[in-house]
Amino acid sequence: MGTPVGGRPQRDRGAHGVTGALAPDELHAPEEAAPRDVPFPRPAKRYVVILLAITAAAFLLRLAFYWFARRGSCGAEVLVDGCPGDAWVYHNSANLLAEGKGFISPADWYVNDVRFPSADHPPLFFGILAAFSFVGLDSWTAHHLVVVLMGTVTVFVTGIATREVFGERAGLIAAVLIALNPNVWINDGNVLSETPAILCAVLVMWAGYRLWYRATYAPAILLGVAIGASMLVRPEMGILVLFVGAPMTLLRRDAAWRDRILRFVVVGVTAFLVVLPWVGYNLTRFNHPVTLSTGFGITLSNTNCDITYYGDRLGYWSPDCIPVIERTKGWDQSDDEQFLRETAMDYIRSHQRRYPVVVAARLGRMWNVYKPLQQVDLDYYEGRPVWANRLALVVFYPLVGLAIYGAVLVRRRRIPLMPVLAPVLVVTMSAVITFGHARYRAPAEPALCILAAIAIAHLTTRAASGSDAGRRSGDASSDHASPSDIGGTRV
C-alpha cells in the first residue's frame, strides 16, 4: 500500500519506486543509492478507458484539421503554396518505392524523366507510406490519414509512458496536452516526418526510463531500437545514444562499471544495427560515402548566405541561397551534397564574426523569442495555416513556463531528466547548425507537454488535498521522494 499526497492509503498503480509511493524508509535512502530494479504493473482498466476516450477525441481533432484545413493543399505539382516541398518528396518517394522503382529521386523522375538514386531523407517514414501505397492506398488523402493515425497513436503512447514513470494523473494530463496542443497536431495535417519523429521521441523517453528502473539488457535493446528508429526518421537523433543511452546506463551506481559499460554498448550497437541495412545500401550506390541521408548539404546551403545572415530573414532559410549546380556525366546526389556543403562551409568561414548573431537569431526563431509574428506568416509555406500558427504561439509560452516548473519538480526528486529532455537539446543543437523553425522543433514538443503535465498534476493534487496535505507534500518533497508525489497516482 502507498500513501499518496492526499494522505489516504491506496493501492499503488505504478511500478514500486517509480510511480508508486515510496515507503518511509525509502524516502530517506542514501543519496548515492541507485534505483532498484522494479516491476511495471499494467494500468488499471479505468485508466485505459479514460485514455482511449482522450485518444478518440485526439483522432477526431486531427481528422477535422486535415479535412477542413489541409485537404487538397497538395497535388501533382512540385511547388504549391501551402504544401511543403518535403511532403511532395515523401508522398512520391513512397509511391515510387511501392511501384518497385526503388529509392530514387521523385523530382528527377517526374520532372526531368531521369532515374537518379536518392537518399534525400531516411527511409522509415516514406517506407511506412509505401506499405499503404502497395495495397492501393497511394493517394494524398490516404497518406494524410496515415499521418493522422500516427499522431493519434502518439497520444495513447504518451499516456501509457508518462503514467508508468510519473503517475496516473500526470499520464492523463500529458495525453490531453499532446491531443490538444496545436504545436503538436499542426504537424499531423501534413505528410511530413515530424509526426513520426514526435512518436519516436516518446518511445525513446519510455525506453530510457525503463532502462533506468530495470537495468537489464532487454530494455537496453529496446532503447537502442527506439533510437535507431528515430535516426531512420531524423538523422540528428543519433546523438540520443549519448544523451539518453549514456546517462541511463553509466550513472546506475548500484551496478559494476563493467555492467554499465556493457549495457551502454548494447544500446549503441542495437541502434547501429537498426540503421545498418540503410547505411550499407547507401555506401554502395553513390560516388561519395552517404550514411543516413544527403540532406545536410542542401540544408547548410539554404541557411548560409547573405539573405539569412542579414536583413529580414536573419536566422531563417531561403531557396535563393542555393547555388546553381552544373551536373556533369556521372554526377549523383552525393556530389550535390558535397558541393553544397563545401560551398556553405566556405561562406561560414568567411563570415565568422557574423556567425554568433546568426546563431542567436536561429535559436530565437526555434523557441519563439525572435520575430515570432513573422515566423507565424513564414510557417504558412511549411503547410501550417496562419490561424493555427497563431493559436500555437499563444499556447506555447504558458506551456514552456509549466514545463520549466515540471523539470524543477523532477530534479528535486533526483529523477533523471535526460530521457524526456534530450530531444529539446537535439533540436536546439540543430538550430545552431542550420536554422530555427517551429516545424523542426517537433521532437521536443512531447517533452514540453509531459513536463507541463507533471507541473499541472502536482499543482492540482496539492490544491485538492488542502493545506494539511500540502504541508505533508512539502515534507515529502525531499530529494528522494517518489515520482508519483509529483504527478499524482489517482485518476
Short mmCIF file of N, CA and C in Angstrom, two decimals, residues 285-416:
data_model
loop_
_atom_site.label_atom_id
_atom_site.label_comp_id
_atom_site.label_asym_id
_atom_site.label_seq_id
_atom_site.Cartn_x
_atom_site.Cartn_y
_atom_site.Cartn_z
N ARG A 285 25.99 2.87 -53.47
CA ARG A 285 25.30 3.39 -54.66
C ARG A 285 25.58 4.86 -54.99
N PHE A 286 26.51 5.48 -54.28
CA PHE A 286 26.83 6.88 -54.57
C PHE A 286 28.32 7.04 -54.82
N ASN A 287 28.68 8.15 -55.45
CA ASN A 287 30.09 8.43 -55.72
C ASN A 287 30.88 8.71 -54.45
N HIS A 288 30.22 9.30 -53.46
CA HIS A 288 30.86 9.63 -52.19
C HIS A 288 30.09 8.93 -51.07
N PRO A 289 30.76 8.68 -49.93
CA PRO A 289 30.08 7.98 -48.84
C PRO A 289 28.83 8.73 -48.36
N VAL A 290 27.74 8.01 -48.28
CA VAL A 290 26.48 8.53 -47.75
C VAL A 290 26.00 7.57 -46.67
N THR A 291 25.62 8.11 -45.52
CA THR A 291 25.15 7.25 -44.43
C THR A 291 23.62 7.26 -44.37
N LEU A 292 23.04 8.21 -43.64
CA LEU A 292 21.59 8.22 -43.45
C LEU A 292 20.85 9.05 -44.50
N SER A 293 21.43 10.17 -44.93
CA SER A 293 20.76 10.97 -45.94
C SER A 293 21.77 11.91 -46.59
N THR A 294 21.33 12.52 -47.68
CA THR A 294 22.14 13.53 -48.36
C THR A 294 21.60 14.93 -48.10
N GLY A 295 20.79 15.07 -47.07
CA GLY A 295 20.11 16.33 -46.83
C GLY A 295 20.93 17.41 -46.15
N PHE A 296 22.07 17.04 -45.56
CA PHE A 296 22.82 18.02 -44.78
C PHE A 296 23.37 19.13 -45.66
N GLY A 297 23.85 18.79 -46.84
CA GLY A 297 24.45 19.79 -47.72
C GLY A 297 23.46 20.86 -48.15
N ILE A 298 22.29 20.43 -48.60
CA ILE A 298 21.30 21.42 -49.06
C ILE A 298 20.76 22.24 -47.90
N THR A 299 20.67 21.64 -46.71
CA THR A 299 20.21 22.39 -45.54
C THR A 299 21.21 23.47 -45.16
N LEU A 300 22.50 23.11 -45.15
CA LEU A 300 23.53 24.12 -44.89
C LEU A 300 23.52 25.20 -45.95
N SER A 301 23.32 24.79 -47.20
CA SER A 301 23.39 25.74 -48.30
C SER A 301 22.28 26.77 -48.22
N ASN A 302 21.05 26.34 -47.93
CA ASN A 302 19.96 27.32 -47.94
C ASN A 302 19.80 28.08 -46.64
N THR A 303 20.77 27.89 -45.72
CA THR A 303 20.73 28.64 -44.46
C THR A 303 21.97 29.50 -44.24
N ASN A 304 22.89 29.49 -45.19
CA ASN A 304 24.13 30.25 -45.02
C ASN A 304 24.41 31.08 -46.27
N CYS A 305 23.84 32.26 -46.30
CA CYS A 305 24.09 33.22 -47.37
C CYS A 305 23.70 34.60 -46.85
N ASP A 306 23.88 35.62 -47.66
CA ASP A 306 23.59 36.99 -47.20
C ASP A 306 22.13 37.15 -46.78
N ILE A 307 21.23 36.45 -47.45
CA ILE A 307 19.80 36.59 -47.14
C ILE A 307 19.50 36.16 -45.71
N THR A 308 20.17 35.11 -45.25
CA THR A 308 19.89 34.56 -43.91
C THR A 308 20.87 35.07 -42.85
N TYR A 309 21.85 35.85 -43.26
CA TYR A 309 22.81 36.43 -42.31
C TYR A 309 22.53 37.90 -42.03
N TYR A 310 21.75 38.53 -42.91
CA TYR A 310 21.45 39.95 -42.76
C TYR A 310 19.99 40.18 -43.14
N GLY A 311 19.41 41.22 -42.62
CA GLY A 311 18.08 41.60 -43.05
C GLY A 311 16.95 40.83 -42.40
N ASP A 312 15.83 40.80 -43.09
CA ASP A 312 14.57 40.31 -42.53
C ASP A 312 14.55 38.80 -42.31
N ARG A 313 15.36 38.05 -43.05
CA ARG A 313 15.36 36.60 -42.92
C ARG A 313 16.51 36.09 -42.05
N LEU A 314 17.06 36.95 -41.23
CA LEU A 314 18.15 36.55 -40.34
C LEU A 314 17.77 35.32 -39.52
N GLY A 315 18.61 34.29 -39.58
CA GLY A 315 18.37 33.09 -38.80
C GLY A 315 17.41 32.11 -39.43
N TYR A 316 16.93 32.42 -40.65
CA TYR A 316 15.95 31.55 -41.31
C TYR A 316 16.62 30.86 -42.50
N TRP A 317 15.86 30.49 -43.50
CA TRP A 317 16.41 29.84 -44.68
C TRP A 317 15.79 30.47 -45.92
N SER A 318 16.41 30.24 -47.06
CA SER A 318 15.86 30.74 -48.31
C SER A 318 16.35 29.85 -49.46
N PRO A 319 15.46 29.45 -50.35
CA PRO A 319 15.90 28.67 -51.52
C PRO A 319 16.81 29.47 -52.43
N ASP A 320 16.75 30.80 -52.32
CA ASP A 320 17.61 31.64 -53.15
C ASP A 320 19.08 31.55 -52.73
N CYS A 321 19.34 30.95 -51.56
CA CYS A 321 20.73 30.76 -51.13
C CYS A 321 21.43 29.65 -51.92
N ILE A 322 20.66 28.74 -52.48
CA ILE A 322 21.24 27.55 -53.11
C ILE A 322 21.86 27.92 -54.45
N PRO A 323 23.13 27.66 -54.64
CA PRO A 323 23.78 27.99 -55.91
C PRO A 323 23.36 27.02 -57.02
N VAL A 324 23.54 27.46 -58.24
CA VAL A 324 23.25 26.60 -59.39
C VAL A 324 24.30 25.49 -59.46
N ILE A 325 23.84 24.27 -59.67
CA ILE A 325 24.75 23.12 -59.75
C ILE A 325 24.85 22.69 -61.21
N GLU A 326 26.07 22.69 -61.73
CA GLU A 326 26.31 22.22 -63.08
C GLU A 326 26.66 20.74 -63.02
N ARG A 327 25.71 19.90 -63.33
CA ARG A 327 25.93 18.45 -63.26
C ARG A 327 26.66 17.96 -64.51
N THR A 328 27.70 17.19 -64.28
CA THR A 328 28.43 16.57 -65.38
C THR A 328 28.05 15.09 -65.46
N LYS A 329 28.53 14.41 -66.45
CA LYS A 329 28.22 12.99 -66.61
C LYS A 329 28.73 12.20 -65.41
N GLY A 330 27.90 11.34 -64.87
CA GLY A 330 28.26 10.54 -63.72
C GLY A 330 28.00 11.21 -62.39
N TRP A 331 27.51 12.45 -62.44
CA TRP A 331 27.20 13.20 -61.22
C TRP A 331 26.00 12.56 -60.52
N ASP A 332 26.03 12.50 -59.20
CA ASP A 332 24.87 11.97 -58.48
C ASP A 332 24.57 12.83 -57.25
N GLN A 333 23.63 12.37 -56.45
CA GLN A 333 23.16 13.17 -55.32
C GLN A 333 24.25 13.41 -54.28
N SER A 334 25.18 12.49 -54.15
CA SER A 334 26.27 12.70 -53.20
C SER A 334 27.20 13.81 -53.66
N ASP A 335 27.34 13.99 -54.98
CA ASP A 335 28.12 15.11 -55.50
C ASP A 335 27.41 16.43 -55.20
N ASP A 336 26.08 16.43 -55.36
CA ASP A 336 25.30 17.61 -54.97
C ASP A 336 25.56 17.97 -53.51
N GLU A 337 25.44 16.96 -52.64
CA GLU A 337 25.60 17.19 -51.20
C GLU A 337 26.98 17.73 -50.89
N GLN A 338 28.01 17.15 -51.47
CA GLN A 338 29.37 17.60 -51.19
C GLN A 338 29.60 19.02 -51.67
N PHE A 339 29.13 19.32 -52.89
CA PHE A 339 29.30 20.67 -53.44
C PHE A 339 28.58 21.71 -52.58
N LEU A 340 27.33 21.43 -52.22
CA LEU A 340 26.56 22.38 -51.43
C LEU A 340 27.13 22.54 -50.02
N ARG A 341 27.58 21.44 -49.44
CA ARG A 341 28.16 21.52 -48.09
C ARG A 341 29.44 22.34 -48.10
N GLU A 342 30.31 22.09 -49.07
CA GLU A 342 31.58 22.83 -49.14
C GLU A 342 31.34 24.31 -49.43
N THR A 343 30.37 24.60 -50.29
CA THR A 343 30.04 26.00 -50.58
C THR A 343 29.55 26.71 -49.32
N ALA A 344 28.69 26.03 -48.56
CA ALA A 344 28.17 26.62 -47.32
C ALA A 344 29.27 26.81 -46.29
N MET A 345 30.16 25.83 -46.17
CA MET A 345 31.25 25.95 -45.20
C MET A 345 32.19 27.09 -45.56
N ASP A 346 32.42 27.29 -46.85
CA ASP A 346 33.24 28.43 -47.28
C ASP A 346 32.59 29.75 -46.85
N TYR A 347 31.28 29.83 -46.99
CA TYR A 347 30.58 31.05 -46.60
C TYR A 347 30.66 31.25 -45.08
N ILE A 348 30.47 30.18 -44.32
CA ILE A 348 30.54 30.28 -42.86
C ILE A 348 31.92 30.76 -42.42
N ARG A 349 32.96 30.19 -43.02
CA ARG A 349 34.33 30.58 -42.64
C ARG A 349 34.61 32.04 -42.97
N SER A 350 34.01 32.53 -44.03
CA SER A 350 34.27 33.92 -44.42
C SER A 350 33.37 34.92 -43.68
N HIS A 351 32.47 34.41 -42.84
CA HIS A 351 31.57 35.28 -42.07
C HIS A 351 31.56 34.88 -40.60
N GLN A 352 32.72 34.52 -40.07
CA GLN A 352 32.79 34.02 -38.70
C GLN A 352 32.34 35.06 -37.67
N ARG A 353 32.64 36.31 -37.92
CA ARG A 353 32.26 37.34 -36.95
C ARG A 353 30.74 37.52 -36.89
N ARG A 354 30.09 37.26 -37.99
CA ARG A 354 28.63 37.41 -38.02
C ARG A 354 27.93 36.17 -37.46
N TYR A 355 28.63 35.07 -37.41
CA TYR A 355 28.01 33.78 -37.08
C TYR A 355 27.31 33.78 -35.72
N PRO A 356 27.90 34.34 -34.64
CA PRO A 356 27.20 34.34 -33.35
C PRO A 356 25.84 35.05 -33.40
N VAL A 357 25.75 36.12 -34.16
CA VAL A 357 24.47 36.83 -34.30
C VAL A 357 23.46 35.94 -35.00
N VAL A 358 23.91 35.25 -36.03
CA VAL A 358 23.03 34.36 -36.78
C VAL A 358 22.54 33.22 -35.90
N VAL A 359 23.44 32.64 -35.12
CA VAL A 359 23.06 31.54 -34.23
C VAL A 359 22.03 32.01 -33.21
N ALA A 360 22.23 33.20 -32.65
CA ALA A 360 21.26 33.73 -31.69
C ALA A 360 19.89 33.89 -32.33
N ALA A 361 19.86 34.37 -33.56
CA ALA A 361 18.58 34.52 -34.26
C ALA A 361 17.94 33.17 -34.55
N ARG A 362 18.76 32.19 -34.91
CA ARG A 362 18.23 30.84 -35.16
C ARG A 362 17.58 30.27 -33.90
N LEU A 363 18.27 30.40 -32.78
CA LEU A 363 17.71 29.90 -31.52
C LEU A 363 16.45 30.67 -31.16
N GLY A 364 16.47 31.97 -31.41
CA GLY A 364 15.29 32.78 -31.12
C GLY A 364 14.09 32.37 -31.95
N ARG A 365 14.33 32.04 -33.21
CA ARG A 365 13.23 31.58 -34.06
C ARG A 365 12.73 30.20 -33.61
N MET A 366 13.65 29.34 -33.24
CA MET A 366 13.26 27.99 -32.82
C MET A 366 12.36 28.04 -31.59
N TRP A 367 12.66 28.95 -30.66
CA TRP A 367 11.94 28.99 -29.38
C TRP A 367 11.04 30.22 -29.25
N ASN A 368 10.66 30.80 -30.40
CA ASN A 368 9.64 31.86 -30.44
C ASN A 368 9.97 33.09 -29.59
N VAL A 369 11.23 33.48 -29.59
CA VAL A 369 11.60 34.71 -28.90
C VAL A 369 12.21 35.74 -29.86
N TYR A 370 12.38 35.39 -31.11
CA TYR A 370 12.87 36.33 -32.12
C TYR A 370 11.89 36.34 -33.29
N LYS A 371 11.28 37.48 -33.52
CA LYS A 371 10.32 37.68 -34.60
C LYS A 371 9.26 36.57 -34.67
N PRO A 372 8.60 36.28 -33.56
CA PRO A 372 7.61 35.19 -33.59
C PRO A 372 6.43 35.47 -34.51
N LEU A 373 6.02 36.74 -34.64
CA LEU A 373 4.88 37.05 -35.50
C LEU A 373 5.25 36.89 -36.98
N GLN A 374 6.48 37.25 -37.32
CA GLN A 374 6.93 37.00 -38.69
C GLN A 374 6.98 35.50 -38.96
N GLN A 375 7.41 34.74 -37.96
CA GLN A 375 7.51 33.30 -38.12
C GLN A 375 6.13 32.68 -38.37
N VAL A 376 5.12 33.24 -37.74
CA VAL A 376 3.75 32.76 -37.96
C VAL A 376 3.39 32.83 -39.44
N ASP A 377 3.77 33.92 -40.10
CA ASP A 377 3.47 34.07 -41.53
C ASP A 377 4.37 33.18 -42.38
N LEU A 378 5.64 33.09 -42.03
CA LEU A 378 6.56 32.28 -42.82
C LEU A 378 6.19 30.80 -42.76
N ASP A 379 5.69 30.36 -41.63
CA ASP A 379 5.37 28.94 -41.46
C ASP A 379 4.23 28.48 -42.35
N TYR A 380 3.49 29.42 -42.92
CA TYR A 380 2.43 29.04 -43.86
C TYR A 380 3.00 28.22 -45.01
N TYR A 381 4.19 28.57 -45.45
CA TYR A 381 4.79 27.88 -46.59
C TYR A 381 5.27 26.48 -46.23
N GLU A 382 5.23 26.15 -44.95
CA GLU A 382 5.56 24.80 -44.49
C GLU A 382 4.30 24.00 -44.19
N GLY A 383 3.18 24.43 -44.77
CA GLY A 383 1.94 23.68 -44.60
C GLY A 383 1.26 23.91 -43.27
N ARG A 384 1.50 25.08 -42.68
CA ARG A 384 0.92 25.38 -41.36
C ARG A 384 0.05 26.64 -41.51
N PRO A 385 -1.28 26.49 -41.50
CA PRO A 385 -2.17 27.66 -41.68
C PRO A 385 -1.87 28.76 -40.68
N VAL A 386 -2.02 30.01 -41.11
CA VAL A 386 -1.67 31.14 -40.25
C VAL A 386 -2.49 31.12 -38.97
N TRP A 387 -3.79 30.81 -39.06
CA TRP A 387 -4.62 30.81 -37.85
C TRP A 387 -4.13 29.75 -36.86
N ALA A 388 -3.70 28.60 -37.37
CA ALA A 388 -3.19 27.55 -36.49
C ALA A 388 -1.85 27.95 -35.89
N ASN A 389 -1.03 28.64 -36.68
CA ASN A 389 0.25 29.13 -36.15
C ASN A 389 0.04 30.12 -35.01
N ARG A 390 -0.94 30.99 -35.17
CA ARG A 390 -1.22 31.98 -34.12
C ARG A 390 -1.70 31.29 -32.84
N LEU A 391 -2.57 30.32 -33.01
CA LEU A 391 -3.05 29.56 -31.85
C LEU A 391 -1.90 28.83 -31.17
N ALA A 392 -1.03 28.23 -31.98
CA ALA A 392 0.13 27.51 -31.42
C ALA A 392 1.04 28.46 -30.65
N LEU A 393 1.21 29.67 -31.16
CA LEU A 393 2.07 30.65 -30.49
C LEU A 393 1.49 31.05 -29.14
N VAL A 394 0.19 31.25 -29.08
CA VAL A 394 -0.46 31.63 -27.82
C VAL A 394 -0.30 30.53 -26.78
N VAL A 395 -0.40 29.28 -27.21
CA VAL A 395 -0.29 28.15 -26.28
C VAL A 395 1.15 27.93 -25.84
N PHE A 396 2.09 28.25 -26.70
CA PHE A 396 3.49 27.89 -26.47
C PHE A 396 4.06 28.47 -25.19
N TYR A 397 3.86 29.76 -24.95
CA TYR A 397 4.54 30.42 -23.83
C TYR A 397 4.10 29.89 -22.46
N PRO A 398 2.82 29.79 -22.16
CA PRO A 398 2.46 29.21 -20.84
C PRO A 398 2.88 27.76 -20.71
N LEU A 399 2.87 27.03 -21.83
CA LEU A 399 3.29 25.63 -21.77
C LEU A 399 4.75 25.52 -21.39
N VAL A 400 5.59 26.39 -21.94
CA VAL A 400 7.01 26.38 -21.60
C VAL A 400 7.21 26.72 -20.13
N GLY A 401 6.46 27.70 -19.63
CA GLY A 401 6.56 28.05 -18.21
C GLY A 401 6.23 26.88 -17.31
N LEU A 402 5.14 26.17 -17.62
CA LEU A 402 4.77 24.99 -16.85
C LEU A 402 5.82 23.89 -16.99
N ALA A 403 6.37 23.74 -18.18
CA ALA A 403 7.38 22.69 -18.40
C ALA A 403 8.63 22.96 -17.57
N ILE A 404 9.02 24.20 -17.46
CA ILE A 404 10.19 24.54 -16.63
C ILE A 404 9.92 24.17 -15.18
N TYR A 405 8.73 24.49 -14.69
CA TYR A 405 8.38 24.13 -13.32
C TYR A 405 8.35 22.61 -13.16
N GLY A 406 7.82 21.91 -14.15
CA GLY A 406 7.81 20.45 -14.10
C GLY A 406 9.21 19.87 -14.06
N ALA A 407 10.13 20.46 -14.82
CA ALA A 407 11.51 19.98 -14.80
C ALA A 407 12.15 20.19 -13.44
N VAL A 408 11.84 21.31 -12.79
CA VAL A 408 12.35 21.57 -11.44
C VAL A 408 11.83 20.52 -10.46
N LEU A 409 10.55 20.18 -10.57
CA LEU A 409 9.97 19.16 -9.69
C LEU A 409 10.65 17.81 -9.88
N VAL A 410 10.91 17.46 -11.13
CA VAL A 410 11.55 16.17 -11.42
C VAL A 410 12.95 16.13 -10.82
N ARG A 411 13.71 17.19 -10.99
CA ARG A 411 15.08 17.20 -10.47
C ARG A 411 15.11 17.21 -8.95
N ARG A 412 14.13 17.82 -8.31
CA ARG A 412 14.09 17.81 -6.85
C ARG A 412 13.99 16.39 -6.31
N ARG A 413 13.40 15.50 -7.07
CA ARG A 413 13.27 14.10 -6.65
C ARG A 413 14.43 13.25 -7.16
N ARG A 414 15.41 13.88 -7.75
CA ARG A 414 16.57 13.17 -8.32
C ARG A 414 16.14 12.11 -9.33
N ILE A 415 15.12 12.42 -10.08
CA ILE A 415 14.71 11.57 -11.20
C ILE A 415 15.44 12.08 -12.43
N PRO A 416 16.05 11.21 -13.22
CA PRO A 416 16.79 11.68 -14.40
C PRO A 416 15.89 12.45 -15.36
#
